[in-house]
Short mmCIF file of C-alpha atoms and ligand atoms in Angstrom, two decimals:
data_model
loop_
_atom_site.label_atom_id
_atom_site.label_comp_id
_atom_site.label_asym_id
_atom_site.label_seq_id
_atom_site.Cartn_x
_atom_site.Cartn_y
_atom_site.Cartn_z
CA UNK A 1 -23.93 19.98 -14.05
CA UNK A 2 -22.29 23.65 -14.83
CA UNK A 3 -24.13 25.84 -12.31
CA UNK A 4 -22.33 28.37 -9.51
CA UNK A 5 -22.70 25.73 -7.32
CA UNK A 6 -20.75 23.04 -8.65
CA UNK A 7 -18.15 25.58 -9.20
CA UNK A 8 -17.74 26.88 -5.70
CA UNK A 9 -17.62 23.51 -4.63
CA UNK A 10 -13.65 22.51 -7.05
CA UNK A 11 -12.77 26.13 -6.24
CA UNK A 12 -13.91 25.20 -1.98
CA UNK A 13 -11.81 21.68 -2.67
CA UNK A 14 -8.81 23.29 -3.83
CA UNK A 15 -8.91 25.67 -0.27
CA UNK A 16 -8.47 22.76 0.70
CA UNK A 17 -5.51 21.38 -0.83
CA UNK A 18 -3.53 24.19 0.03
CA UNK A 19 -4.58 26.87 -3.32
CA UNK A 20 -4.38 30.15 -1.74
CA UNK A 21 -4.51 32.74 -4.30
CA UNK A 22 -8.23 34.38 -4.18
CA UNK A 23 -6.72 35.87 -7.42
CA UNK A 24 -6.30 31.90 -9.44
CA UNK A 25 -9.22 30.85 -7.72
CA UNK A 26 -11.58 33.70 -8.68
CA UNK A 27 -9.88 32.18 -12.43
CA UNK A 28 -10.63 29.15 -11.85
CA UNK A 29 -14.06 29.62 -10.97
CA UNK A 30 -14.60 31.80 -13.77
CA UNK A 31 -12.96 29.63 -16.85
CA UNK A 32 -15.90 27.41 -18.60
CA UNK A 33 -14.15 24.00 -18.34
CA UNK A 34 -17.29 22.49 -19.68
CA UNK A 35 -16.14 24.05 -22.60
CA UNK A 36 -12.57 22.33 -23.07
CA UNK A 37 -14.48 19.29 -23.02
CA UNK A 38 -16.40 16.39 -25.90
CA UNK A 39 -20.06 17.24 -24.42
CA UNK A 40 -20.76 13.99 -22.93
CA UNK A 41 -18.07 14.57 -20.54
CA UNK A 42 -19.38 18.18 -19.38
CA UNK A 43 -21.08 17.28 -17.10
CA UNK A 44 -18.15 16.15 -14.88
CA UNK A 45 -16.34 19.14 -16.59
CA UNK A 46 -15.97 20.29 -12.20
CA UNK A 47 -14.87 17.60 -10.59
CA UNK A 48 -11.39 17.91 -10.09
CA UNK A 49 -9.68 15.47 -12.16
CA UNK A 50 -8.23 15.60 -15.59
CA UNK A 51 -10.58 13.58 -18.53
CA UNK A 52 -9.27 12.71 -22.11
CA UNK A 53 -9.63 15.37 -24.82
CA UNK A 54 -9.44 12.83 -27.90
CA UNK A 55 -5.42 12.05 -29.58
CA UNK A 56 -4.19 10.07 -26.33
CA UNK A 57 -4.47 13.48 -24.96
CA UNK A 58 -6.51 14.87 -21.01
CA UNK A 59 -7.46 17.77 -20.20
CA UNK A 60 -5.00 18.46 -17.07
CA UNK A 61 -6.90 18.49 -13.25
CA UNK A 62 -8.48 21.74 -11.86
CA UNK A 63 -5.96 21.48 -8.38
CA UNK A 64 -2.48 20.91 -10.95
CA UNK A 65 -3.51 23.92 -12.98
CA UNK A 66 -3.64 25.23 -10.28
CA UNK A 67 -1.04 24.77 -8.63
CA UNK A 68 1.84 24.80 -11.34
CA UNK A 69 -0.44 28.27 -12.06
CA UNK A 70 0.56 29.57 -8.32
CA UNK A 71 3.46 28.44 -8.39
CA UNK A 72 4.81 30.16 -11.57
CA UNK A 73 3.08 32.67 -9.98
CA UNK A 74 3.54 33.22 -6.28
CA UNK A 75 5.84 36.11 -4.80
CA UNK A 76 7.05 34.77 -2.01
CA UNK A 77 5.03 37.08 -0.01
CA UNK A 78 1.85 35.93 -0.43
CA UNK A 79 0.78 38.25 -3.28
CA UNK A 80 1.52 37.58 -7.11
CA UNK A 81 3.98 38.61 -10.02
CA UNK A 82 2.45 39.52 -12.97
CA UNK A 83 4.70 38.08 -15.66
CA UNK A 84 5.49 40.01 -18.95
CA UNK A 85 6.58 37.32 -20.67
CA UNK A 86 5.71 33.35 -20.62
CA UNK A 87 6.01 30.13 -23.07
CA UNK A 88 3.37 27.37 -22.04
CA UNK A 89 4.52 23.66 -23.73
CA UNK A 90 1.94 21.68 -24.27
CA UNK A 91 -1.42 23.44 -25.06
CA UNK A 92 -3.85 20.72 -25.56
CA UNK A 93 -7.22 22.07 -24.97
CA UNK A 94 -6.20 25.14 -24.05
CA UNK A 95 -7.46 24.99 -19.94
CA UNK A 96 -3.70 25.90 -19.03
CA UNK A 97 -3.55 28.45 -20.65
CA UNK A 98 -6.74 30.51 -20.04
CA UNK A 99 -6.46 30.38 -16.36
CA UNK A 100 -2.57 31.61 -16.72
CA UNK A 101 -3.01 34.37 -19.59
CA UNK A 102 -5.49 37.06 -17.65
CA UNK A 103 -1.57 37.11 -15.20
CA UNK A 104 0.68 37.80 -17.86
CA UNK A 105 1.12 40.03 -20.80
CA UNK A 106 2.24 38.06 -23.00
CA UNK A 107 1.83 34.23 -23.68
CA UNK A 108 3.77 31.93 -26.23
CA UNK A 109 1.93 28.56 -26.27
CA UNK A 110 3.27 25.33 -28.00
CA UNK A 111 1.49 22.59 -29.29
CA UNK A 112 2.81 19.08 -31.34
CA UNK A 113 -0.43 18.06 -32.24
CA UNK A 114 -1.29 19.94 -35.17
CA UNK A 115 -5.88 19.03 -35.24
CA UNK A 116 -5.88 20.13 -31.38
CA UNK A 117 -3.97 23.38 -32.10
CA UNK A 118 -6.11 24.74 -34.18
CA UNK A 119 -9.39 23.78 -32.83
CA UNK A 120 -7.74 25.86 -29.46
CA UNK A 121 -6.37 28.36 -31.59
CA UNK A 122 -10.55 29.11 -32.14
CA UNK A 123 -11.47 27.75 -28.22
CA UNK A 124 -10.01 30.83 -27.14
CA UNK A 125 -10.58 32.80 -29.63
CA UNK A 126 -14.22 32.80 -28.63
CA UNK A 127 -13.42 32.99 -24.79
CA UNK A 128 -11.80 36.21 -25.63
CA UNK A 129 -8.00 34.71 -24.36
CA UNK A 130 -6.19 37.24 -26.84
CA UNK A 131 -2.71 37.64 -25.55
CA UNK A 132 -1.38 33.88 -26.26
CA UNK A 133 0.65 33.24 -30.07
CA UNK A 134 0.41 29.40 -30.51
CA UNK A 135 2.64 27.54 -32.71
CA UNK A 136 2.74 23.78 -33.61
CA UNK A 137 6.42 22.41 -32.97
CA UNK A 138 8.31 20.27 -30.26
CA UNK A 139 8.41 22.02 -27.43
CA UNK A 140 11.46 20.72 -26.37
CA UNK A 141 12.90 23.79 -28.50
CA UNK A 142 11.58 26.66 -26.86
CA UNK A 143 10.30 29.11 -29.03
CA UNK A 144 14.01 31.08 -29.55
CA UNK A 145 12.93 34.53 -31.35
CA UNK A 146 11.18 35.10 -27.86
CA UNK A 147 13.16 34.33 -25.75
CA UNK A 148 14.25 35.06 -22.51
CA UNK A 149 10.84 34.52 -20.10
CA UNK A 150 9.73 35.14 -17.06
CA UNK A 151 8.46 31.55 -16.17
CA UNK A 152 8.33 28.98 -18.59
CA UNK A 153 5.45 25.67 -17.74
CA UNK A 154 5.34 22.34 -19.17
CA UNK A 155 1.85 21.32 -19.20
CA UNK A 156 3.30 17.59 -20.29
CA UNK A 157 6.62 15.37 -18.49
CA UNK A 158 9.82 15.09 -19.92
CA UNK A 159 12.41 12.18 -18.69
CA UNK A 160 14.36 14.53 -18.06
CA UNK A 161 14.79 18.63 -16.88
CA UNK A 162 14.89 20.12 -20.50
CA UNK A 163 18.16 22.00 -20.88
CA UNK A 164 16.49 24.11 -23.70
CA UNK A 165 14.08 24.46 -21.83
CA UNK A 166 16.37 26.20 -18.79
CA UNK A 167 18.55 28.52 -20.82
CA UNK A 168 15.37 30.29 -21.88
CA UNK A 169 14.42 31.68 -18.69
CA UNK A 170 15.60 35.12 -17.64
CA UNK A 171 17.27 35.98 -14.98
CA UNK A 172 15.08 35.07 -11.65
CA UNK A 173 12.62 33.42 -14.10
CA UNK A 174 10.72 30.35 -13.21
CA UNK A 175 10.19 26.27 -15.09
CA UNK A 176 7.46 24.63 -13.53
CA UNK A 177 7.54 21.28 -15.31
CA UNK A 178 6.82 17.15 -14.49
CA UNK A 179 9.26 15.28 -14.67
CA UNK A 180 9.77 11.65 -15.18
CA UNK A 181 9.40 8.54 -16.63
CA UNK A 182 5.65 7.44 -18.16
CA UNK A 183 3.77 6.00 -15.87
CA UNK A 184 6.18 6.00 -13.05
CA UNK A 185 6.90 8.43 -10.42
CA UNK A 186 7.34 12.11 -12.01
CA UNK A 187 8.42 15.01 -9.60
CA UNK A 188 6.49 18.44 -9.84
CA UNK A 189 9.25 20.49 -10.00
CA UNK A 190 10.17 24.46 -9.82
CA UNK A 191 13.88 25.27 -11.59
CA UNK A 192 14.49 29.67 -10.99
CA UNK A 193 17.40 30.95 -12.76
CA UNK A 194 19.36 33.17 -10.54
CA UNK A 195 22.80 34.45 -10.94
CA UNK A 196 24.93 31.90 -11.15
CA UNK A 197 23.15 28.84 -11.90
CA UNK A 198 19.62 27.74 -11.40
CA UNK A 199 17.79 26.69 -7.44
CA UNK A 200 15.41 23.52 -7.35
CA UNK A 201 12.10 22.69 -5.39
CA UNK A 202 10.04 19.80 -5.12
CA UNK A 203 6.72 20.89 -5.72
CA UNK A 204 4.84 17.12 -5.27
CA UNK A 205 3.99 13.77 -6.76
CA UNK A 206 1.95 14.33 -10.26
CA UNK A 207 0.75 12.32 -13.20
CA UNK A 208 1.08 13.87 -17.05
CA UNK A 209 1.70 12.61 -20.26
CA UNK A 210 4.76 11.94 -21.57
CA UNK A 211 6.08 14.88 -23.20
CA UNK A 212 7.37 13.37 -26.47
CA UNK A 213 9.55 14.52 -29.34
CA UNK A 214 8.75 16.19 -32.42
CA UNK A 215 6.00 17.77 -34.50
CA UNK A 216 2.77 15.08 -34.97
CA UNK A 217 -0.15 15.90 -37.85
CA UNK A 218 -2.48 13.89 -35.15
CA UNK A 219 -5.68 12.44 -36.62
CA UNK A 220 -9.04 14.72 -37.37
N1 SAH B 1 -2.26 22.07 -20.66
C1 SAH B 1 -3.47 20.94 -21.31
C2 SAH B 1 -2.60 20.01 -21.10
C3 SAH B 1 -2.05 19.33 -22.50
S1 SAH B 1 -2.17 17.49 -22.13
C4 SAH B 1 -4.75 21.12 -19.69
O1 SAH B 1 -5.06 22.49 -18.94
O2 SAH B 1 -5.21 21.00 -19.83
C5 SAH B 1 -0.02 17.48 -22.79
C6 SAH B 1 -0.49 17.95 -24.12
O3 SAH B 1 1.13 18.17 -23.87
C7 SAH B 1 -0.88 17.23 -24.75
O4 SAH B 1 -1.37 18.07 -25.74
C8 SAH B 1 0.37 16.93 -25.78
O5 SAH B 1 0.10 16.65 -27.72
C9 SAH B 1 1.40 17.85 -25.73
N2 SAH B 1 3.09 17.36 -25.93
C10 SAH B 1 3.21 16.97 -25.89
N3 SAH B 1 4.72 16.59 -26.08
C11 SAH B 1 5.12 18.09 -26.34
C12 SAH B 1 6.41 18.20 -26.96
N4 SAH B 1 6.91 18.14 -27.23
N5 SAH B 1 5.94 20.30 -27.86
C13 SAH B 1 4.43 20.32 -27.52
N6 SAH B 1 3.47 20.15 -26.62
C14 SAH B 1 3.99 18.59 -26.56
#
């Protein structure tokens, strides 16, 4: 179920769907996704689909995780750029965090549901993902004390572009974010901060859980 062959099949599928960065494919192959889902679902962990993780939340589809990671890091010349400082909104189970972590020097990650975050901290510590600082807060505020960021990745969908996050981008920095109504059409956007404003690219249709305001206690 969690064999090398199953993982190879997943990686092959992502490659066919346009993930061309070998380092990202290799990272997807190596992150043990079965440890991020309930044991009852571990046989499905290497399918290219989203799965429930409790608290009404989901672990993202591997293709989307790879696509967002690539969109954040590709350098336009066929390579990857390593980011000094990046921010993630929507830690959830930490799968996207784990995939991204080797490509950034310092990663900051915000989750609004406290119990999800405490499980994730433990899981990532066990997996030796150790360049991440976590915060239980409303990601709409970003992380002002650490801004600006070279990259920001949002794994829940706000209805509109999140203005505060845009202001926390460094020049040349990118925000990768799904924008649109809950249950309606959401578009994955890559917004780049330039010297005199922002440029936007549409990376396609996606389906994310909504980005919600405020913190939540959740149920243990
Ligand atoms: N990144 C995860 C997917 C998380 S699902 C993965 O790799 O699989 C989206 C997460 O965003 C949920 O855990 C949800 O609680 C969180 N979220 C939603 N709105 C938020 C907000 N305003 N601030 C921080 N986290 C938020």
